[in-house]
Amino acid sequence: MLKYRVIYPLLYVTVLAALLVNKFLYPLPYPVVGAVIAAALVIFIGLAIWGATRIGSNYFINVHTRAVITEKTVALSFDDGPVDDHTPQILDILQQHQVPAAFFCIGHRVKERPHLLQRIHAEGHLIGNHSYAHNFWFDIKSSRNMTEDLRKADEEIVSATGLRPRLFRPPYGVTNPNLAKAIRKGEYIPVGWSIRSLDTVIKEEEKLLGRVTRSIRPGDIFLFHDTSAATVNILPALIRHIREQGFTIRRIDHLLNVPAYA
């Protein structure tokens, strides 16, 4: 498995070796030296982009994207809430069908709607950290600023429920060295997904349901957003389909066998 902490030193040593050979052993043509450096840069940048945008790559840090099990069990998760429009509707459906779920919440939305977070917890669902700001600039912040952002989200969750979450889902599913450092410092357990609904893009309900039910495997983690009307509308049908296929829906911390809170 490709790892940033392994690849980066290897590329550095490769370039350094080429420069040392050129200087002390055998002068290499400048195009050759330039080609070695350019190739190393292309590999480094290419792998960095691949690792950052593929949460299951584990390139910068190990992320739980599914449970390695044979038992027909899956987990549902919802990002970006809580919001007034759809979070209560999703909670109503989950309660009606007696299904547990995980809600990875944005800190500033928790601050505005602590009553919804209290309801999420009271009804037996897991609460995870999904950053405080969740803005476009999050991924280019320093590790220190990321750490502070996650801490602020924790503060709002603790203020509303008294619980400090251990599970963290990166905004947009993007990872990098700075975020990896912040995750380790905060002792979070990073969690991704294996079935991405794309419900922020797909608005056609039939298409959305078809996408997420195409191939369900034991240990899968579904990613939805409790900001999506389409998700609200397909959720009952999804739950029925999962159960008709012989699967059980468990809470994500139980599926992964990890602690939910500090």
Coordinates of C-alpha atoms in Angstrom, one line a residue:
M1 CA 0.0 0.0 0.0
L2 CA 1.3 3.4 -1.0
K3 CA 2.1 5.7 2.0
Y4 CA 3.2 9.3 2.0
R5 CA 5.7 8.7 4.8
V6 CA 7.4 6.1 2.6
I7 CA 7.1 7.6 -0.9
Y8 CA 8.3 11.1 0.0
P9 CA 11.7 9.9 1.5
L10 CA 12.2 7.5 -1.4
L11 CA 11.7 10.3 -4.0
Y12 CA 13.9 12.6 -2.0
V13 CA 16.7 10.0 -1.8
T14 CA 16.3 9.3 -5.6
V15 CA 16.8 12.9 -6.5
L16 CA 19.7 13.3 -4.0
A17 CA 21.4 10.2 -5.3
A18 CA 21.2 11.5 -8.9
L19 CA 22.7 14.8 -7.8
L20 CA 25.5 13.1 -5.9
V21 CA 26.4 10.8 -8.7
N22 CA 26.4 13.8 -11.1
K23 CA 28.7 15.7 -8.8
F24 CA 31.2 13.1 -7.5
L25 CA 31.1 10.0 -9.7
Y26 CA 29.9 10.5 -13.2
P27 CA 28.8 13.8 -14.6
L28 CA 25.4 13.3 -16.1
P29 CA 24.0 15.4 -19.0
Y30 CA 21.8 18.2 -17.7
P31 CA 18.8 16.8 -19.5
V32 CA 19.2 13.5 -17.6
V33 CA 19.4 15.3 -14.2
G34 CA 16.5 17.5 -15.2
A35 CA 14.4 14.4 -16.3
V36 CA 15.1 12.7 -12.9
I37 CA 14.0 15.7 -10.9
A38 CA 11.0 16.3 -13.2
A39 CA 9.9 12.7 -12.9
A40 CA 10.2 12.8 -9.1
L41 CA 8.1 15.9 -9.0
V42 CA 5.4 14.5 -11.3
I43 CA 5.2 11.3 -9.2
F44 CA 5.1 13.3 -5.9
I45 CA 2.4 15.7 -7.1
G46 CA 0.4 13.0 -8.8
L47 CA 0.4 10.7 -5.7
A48 CA -0.4 13.7 -3.5
I49 CA -3.5 14.5 -5.5
W50 CA -4.5 10.9 -5.7
G51 CA -4.1 10.4 -2.0
A52 CA -5.8 13.6 -1.0
T53 CA -8.9 13.0 -3.1
R54 CA -9.4 9.3 -2.5
I55 CA -10.3 8.8 1.1
G56 CA -9.9 5.1 0.9
S57 CA -6.3 5.3 -0.3
N58 CA -4.9 5.7 3.2
Y59 CA -2.0 7.6 1.7
F60 CA -1.7 10.3 4.3
I61 CA -3.5 8.5 7.2
N62 CA -5.4 5.3 7.7
V63 CA -9.2 6.0 7.4
H64 CA -12.0 3.5 8.2
T65 CA -14.1 3.3 5.0
R66 CA -15.8 0.0 5.7
A67 CA -15.7 -2.9 8.1
V68 CA -13.9 -6.1 7.1
I69 CA -16.6 -8.6 8.0
T70 CA -18.6 -11.4 6.4
E71 CA -21.7 -10.7 8.4
K72 CA -24.4 -8.9 6.4
T73 CA -24.3 -5.7 8.3
V74 CA -24.0 -2.1 7.1
A75 CA -24.1 1.5 8.5
L76 CA -25.8 4.7 7.5
S77 CA -24.2 8.1 7.9
F78 CA -25.3 11.7 7.2
D79 CA -23.0 14.7 6.8
D80 CA -23.3 18.5 7.0
G81 CA -26.1 19.0 9.4
P82 CA -27.9 19.7 11.5
V83 CA -30.3 21.7 9.4
D84 CA -33.9 22.7 10.1
D85 CA -35.4 21.5 6.8
H86 CA -34.3 17.9 6.6
T87 CA -32.5 16.6 9.7
P88 CA -35.8 16.3 11.7
Q89 CA -37.4 14.5 8.7
I90 CA -34.5 12.0 8.6
L91 CA -34.8 11.5 12.3
D92 CA -38.5 10.8 12.0
I93 CA -37.9 8.1 9.4
L94 CA -35.1 6.5 11.3
Q95 CA -37.3 6.4 14.4
Q96 CA -40.2 5.0 12.5
H97 CA -38.0 2.2 11.1
Q98 CA -36.0 1.7 14.3
V99 CA -32.7 2.3 12.5
P100 CA -29.5 3.8 14.1
A101 CA -27.3 6.1 12.1
A102 CA -24.3 8.4 12.5
F103 CA -24.5 12.2 12.0
F104 CA -21.2 14.0 11.2
C105 CA -22.0 17.5 12.2
I106 CA -20.6 20.9 11.3
G107 CA -19.8 23.0 14.3
H108 CA -21.3 26.3 13.4
R109 CA -24.6 24.5 12.5
V110 CA -24.5 22.7 15.9
K111 CA -24.1 26.1 17.6
E112 CA -27.2 27.4 15.8
R113 CA -29.4 24.3 16.5
P114 CA -28.3 22.5 19.7
H115 CA -31.8 21.2 20.1
L116 CA -31.4 19.0 17.0
L117 CA -28.1 17.6 18.2
Q118 CA -29.8 16.8 21.5
R119 CA -32.5 15.0 19.7
I120 CA -29.9 13.0 17.6
H121 CA -28.3 11.8 20.7
A122 CA -31.5 11.2 22.6
E123 CA -32.7 8.9 19.9
G124 CA -29.6 6.8 20.0
H125 CA -27.6 8.0 17.0
L126 CA -23.9 8.7 16.9
I127 CA -22.5 12.2 16.6
G128 CA -19.3 12.8 14.8
N129 CA -17.1 15.8 14.1
H130 CA -17.2 17.2 10.6
S131 CA -15.2 20.4 11.3
Y132 CA -16.5 23.7 12.5
A133 CA -16.4 25.8 9.4
H134 CA -16.4 23.2 6.5
N135 CA -15.5 25.9 4.0
F136 CA -13.6 25.9 0.8
W137 CA -10.3 26.9 2.4
F138 CA -10.2 24.2 5.1
D139 CA -7.8 21.9 3.1
I140 CA -5.2 24.6 2.7
K141 CA -5.1 25.6 6.4
S142 CA -2.1 24.9 8.6
S143 CA -2.2 21.9 10.9
R144 CA -2.5 24.3 13.8
N145 CA -5.5 26.0 12.3
M146 CA -7.1 22.7 11.5
T147 CA -6.6 21.5 15.0
E148 CA -8.3 24.7 16.3
D149 CA -11.2 24.2 13.9
L150 CA -11.8 20.7 15.1
R151 CA -11.6 21.8 18.7
K152 CA -14.2 24.4 18.1
A153 CA -16.5 21.8 16.6
D154 CA -15.9 19.6 19.6
E155 CA -16.8 22.5 22.0
E156 CA -20.2 23.0 20.4
I157 CA -21.0 19.3 20.4
V158 CA -19.9 19.1 24.1
S159 CA -22.0 22.2 24.9
A160 CA -25.1 20.7 23.4
T161 CA -24.7 17.1 24.5
G162 CA -21.8 16.7 27.0
L163 CA -20.1 14.3 24.7
R164 CA -16.8 14.8 22.9
P165 CA -16.7 12.8 19.7
R166 CA -13.9 10.5 18.7
L167 CA -15.0 9.9 15.1
F168 CA -14.1 12.6 12.5
R169 CA -15.0 12.7 8.9
P170 CA -12.8 15.1 6.7
P171 CA -14.7 17.8 4.9
Y172 CA -15.2 16.7 1.2
G173 CA -13.3 13.5 2.1
V174 CA -10.0 15.3 1.4
T175 CA -6.9 14.4 3.5
N176 CA -3.4 15.8 3.5
P177 CA -0.3 15.9 5.8
N178 CA -1.6 18.9 7.8
L179 CA -5.0 17.2 8.4
A180 CA -3.3 13.9 9.3
K181 CA -1.2 15.7 11.9
A182 CA -4.4 17.4 13.3
I183 CA -6.2 14.1 13.5
R184 CA -3.4 12.5 15.4
K185 CA -3.0 15.4 17.8
G186 CA -6.7 15.4 18.5
E187 CA -6.7 11.6 18.8
Y188 CA -9.6 11.3 16.4
I189 CA -10.7 8.2 14.5
P190 CA -11.0 9.2 10.9
V191 CA -14.0 7.7 9.1
G192 CA -14.9 7.7 5.4
W193 CA -17.3 5.6 3.4
S194 CA -17.6 2.8 0.8
I195 CA -20.9 3.8 -0.8
R196 CA -21.0 7.5 -1.8
S197 CA -24.5 8.6 -2.7
L198 CA -23.5 11.9 -4.4
D199 CA -26.8 13.2 -3.1
T200 CA -25.5 16.8 -3.2
V201 CA -25.4 16.4 -7.0
I202 CA -28.0 13.7 -7.9
K203 CA -31.5 15.1 -7.4
E204 CA -33.4 12.5 -9.3
E205 CA -34.7 10.1 -6.6
E206 CA -34.8 7.0 -8.8
K207 CA -31.3 7.5 -10.0
L208 CA -30.1 8.2 -6.4
L209 CA -31.7 5.0 -5.1
G210 CA -30.3 3.0 -7.9
R211 CA -26.8 4.2 -7.3
V212 CA -26.7 3.3 -3.6
T213 CA -28.4 -0.1 -4.0
R214 CA -26.4 -1.2 -7.0
S215 CA -23.9 -3.3 -5.0
I216 CA -24.2 -3.6 -1.2
R217 CA -21.5 -5.6 0.6
P218 CA -21.1 -6.7 4.2
G219 CA -19.4 -3.9 6.1
D220 CA -20.4 -1.0 3.8
I221 CA -20.7 2.5 5.1
F222 CA -23.3 4.7 3.3
L223 CA -22.6 8.4 2.9
F224 CA -25.6 10.8 2.6
H225 CA -26.3 14.4 3.6
D226 CA -29.1 15.5 5.9
T227 CA -29.2 18.6 3.7
S228 CA -30.7 16.7 0.7
A229 CA -34.4 16.5 0.0
A230 CA -33.8 13.5 -2.3
T231 CA -32.2 11.6 0.5
V232 CA -35.2 12.2 2.7
N233 CA -37.5 10.9 0.0
I234 CA -35.6 7.7 -0.8
L235 CA -34.6 6.8 2.8
P236 CA -37.6 4.6 3.6
A237 CA -37.2 2.6 0.3
L238 CA -33.5 2.3 1.0
I239 CA -34.1 0.9 4.5
R240 CA -36.6 -1.6 3.1
H241 CA -34.2 -2.7 0.3
I242 CA -31.3 -3.2 2.7
R243 CA -33.5 -5.4 4.9
E244 CA -35.0 -7.3 2.0
Q245 CA -31.4 -8.2 1.0
G246 CA -30.9 -9.8 4.4
F247 CA -28.7 -7.0 5.8
T248 CA -28.8 -5.5 9.3
I249 CA -28.2 -1.8 9.9
R250 CA -26.0 -1.0 12.8
R251 CA -24.5 2.1 14.2
I252 CA -21.2 2.9 12.7
D253 CA -19.1 2.7 15.9
H254 CA -20.6 -0.8 16.5
L255 CA -19.9 -1.8 12.9
L256 CA -16.3 -0.7 13.1
N257 CA -15.8 -1.7 16.8
V258 CA -14.4 1.7 17.8
P259 CA -15.2 4.1 20.6
A260 CA -17.8 6.8 19.8
Y261 CA -16.8 9.3 22.4
A262 CA -13.8 10.3 24.5

